Every structure is written in C-alpha cells, then in structure tokens.
C-alpha cells in the first residue's frame, strides 16, 4: 500500500546528542567545572574548524590548553558524557595554507596541516560527521554567526556584552537583552497530482548557481506570514503555479548565517505551465521520478541534472520522494 512520502532520514545538521540545559549557562561554579574538564571547538574567521584527515569527529582541544580560565567570549555548546563542549572563534587565520571553499556546492578539501588536520566548513563536512560532532559544529556556527552581528544593541546602538555563556547579549547602554536570532525559511518539494506521490517533481535553478544545478523551491518567511502561506506564495512567485495539499516534512538548522529550513511538500496540477520569475529563477522544469532516481544512484548528478549536496535538507526531500510511488 502506498504511503505519503517522507524525508529519507534525519537531516544531517539536525542531529545532536549534547545536553542543552539552559540552567548551566548561568551557574558559575558549573561553568568553571565545564571549562576545566571541557573541550573546545576552534573556529576561524570563516567558521571553519579542524577535522582529522578521514575522521568523522571534530578535532577538539582540551579547554585548559587553550586558556586556564574561561575566556569571556567562549560559547557553551552543551554537555555530553560529562564533558563540556565550547566554541571559540578567532579572527586571525589559525592555519596557513588553507584554501577557501568555492561554494556551498563544491567539494573541497582543505590543505592538511602538519598534524594531519584539515580545516573544513560545515557545509562541506556536515554530512560526514558523527551525530555528536554534527550537532556541536552546527550550534557553534549558528551562535558564532549571531555574535558576529550582535556586537551592538539594535535599539540604542551601545556595545553589548555576552552573558549566559554566550546564549544572550546584554546592552551596556539600555540593558536590553537579546537571544540568538533564527530566520525561518520554507523549502518545498512540489510534485504533480498523478497518484498519491505524483510522477514528476518541480526543480528550478537560480542564475548564480553552477551550470546544471537544480533544487526544490525555497524562500524566507515574511513578517506576519504563516509557514503554509509562505510556501504557497513563494511557489506562485517563483514558478507561477498554484499548489494545494501542503504537508510538513521536517526541518534543519541552516546557520548560513542564521536560518532554519522548514521542509514541506505540496501538490500542483500536472499540466500547469511553469513560468520562472524574471531574475530570480533562470529555469524551472518538471523532472520525472526515473530521472531523479538515476541522478541519486549516480551519486548526485547525471548529464543536465546536478542535485543539491548531501548536507542539505533538499537532498533528503528528493531522495525520499524518489523512493516513493
Ligand atoms: Zn541598548
């Protein structure tokens, strides 16, 4: 019996094992202990972190080797197996000879340092990390991205200071508190109305993407807008079709710099003509399940069709849909 399709698994950046108990963020004695016995994830100015060559865990440092006492900008990520995990971002280049990843889509291998470690970014290695490391790194990048833009009060303009082990800022001028911001974005797999799960899926490409790269449709939620209304609006704007049967699939944090991708599926008339939005969508097309399966089985691309990378929720949506029906 056929079932409505689902994500092909838990999104790679939604994995996590650490305890995020917020009580420990204000418990000074506990924080001192978590530092003394803790481990630090180093981030460079681009949010990259060291990973051992071929390893699936982050190359952390004992916190006391980084500093005797907890630095004021240290970010507490959580606790796991009695170990506190922290993130520290430094603006200076932490290793020489490290190439920059060209894009979110590109495969990239950082130059190895003398100790065999390679500095990678989250999009590149997120899918390769174990559950604990994936969750820690995602949280570290999200918090660090927020702090990079939270140094001054949005209300009065005075400098802010970090409190709650990095989970809030306090304005030195007006006392306003702010907490890490997250911008919701919807992402939606649209299939046709032939059978329960359809026979074809809408894929589109933006002009700035590498040639032949396609993905499902996505857009930011506007003020005063529900997630479902955003799905319908974005699809109408981007490819000019009406959808129904909007259904939630799952979500994934996407801290580039501070989004969460909320995944949906929706159904459209199989005969609906696609009208790509000028300037925003270069091309949109219906792709058959057979062609999508071929691309997935070939590792993510066939001639004329390159899929989004394995760290993205889009890939899991497409893989789940390809396996259904
Ligand atoms: Zn203020």
Coordinates of N, CA and C and ligand atoms in Angstrom, one line a residue, residues 152-160 171-176, ligand 1:
X152 N 26.4 45.2 18.8 CA 25.9 46.5 19.2 C 24.3 46.3 19.4
X153 N 23.8 47.1 20.3 CA 22.4 47.0 20.6 C 21.5 47.5 19.4
X154 N 20.5 46.7 19.0 CA 19.7 47.1 17.9 C 18.8 48.2 18.2
X155 N 18.6 48.5 19.5 CA 17.7 49.6 19.9 C 18.4 50.9 20.1
X156 N 19.5 50.9 20.9 CA 20.2 52.1 21.2 C 21.6 52.3 20.6
X157 N 22.1 51.2 20.1 CA 23.4 51.3 19.4 C 24.6 51.2 20.3
X158 N 24.4 51.0 21.6 CA 25.6 50.8 22.5 C 26.2 49.4 22.4
X159 N 27.4 49.3 22.8 CA 28.0 47.9 22.7 C 27.3 47.0 23.6
X160 N 27.3 45.7 23.2 CA 26.7 44.7 24.0 C 27.8 43.8 24.6
X171 N 22.9 44.7 26.7 CA 23.3 46.0 26.2 C 23.9 46.8 27.4
X172 N 25.1 47.4 27.2 CA 25.7 48.2 28.2 C 25.1 49.6 28.3
X173 N 24.2 50.0 27.3 CA 23.6 51.3 27.3 C 22.2 51.2 28.0
X174 N 21.3 50.4 27.4 CA 19.9 50.4 27.9 C 19.5 49.2 28.6
X175 N 20.4 48.2 28.7 CA 20.1 47.0 29.4 C 19.3 46.0 28.7
X176 N 19.0 46.2 27.4 CA 18.2 45.3 26.6 C 18.9 44.0 26.5
Ligands
LIG1 ZN1 20.7 49.3 24.1

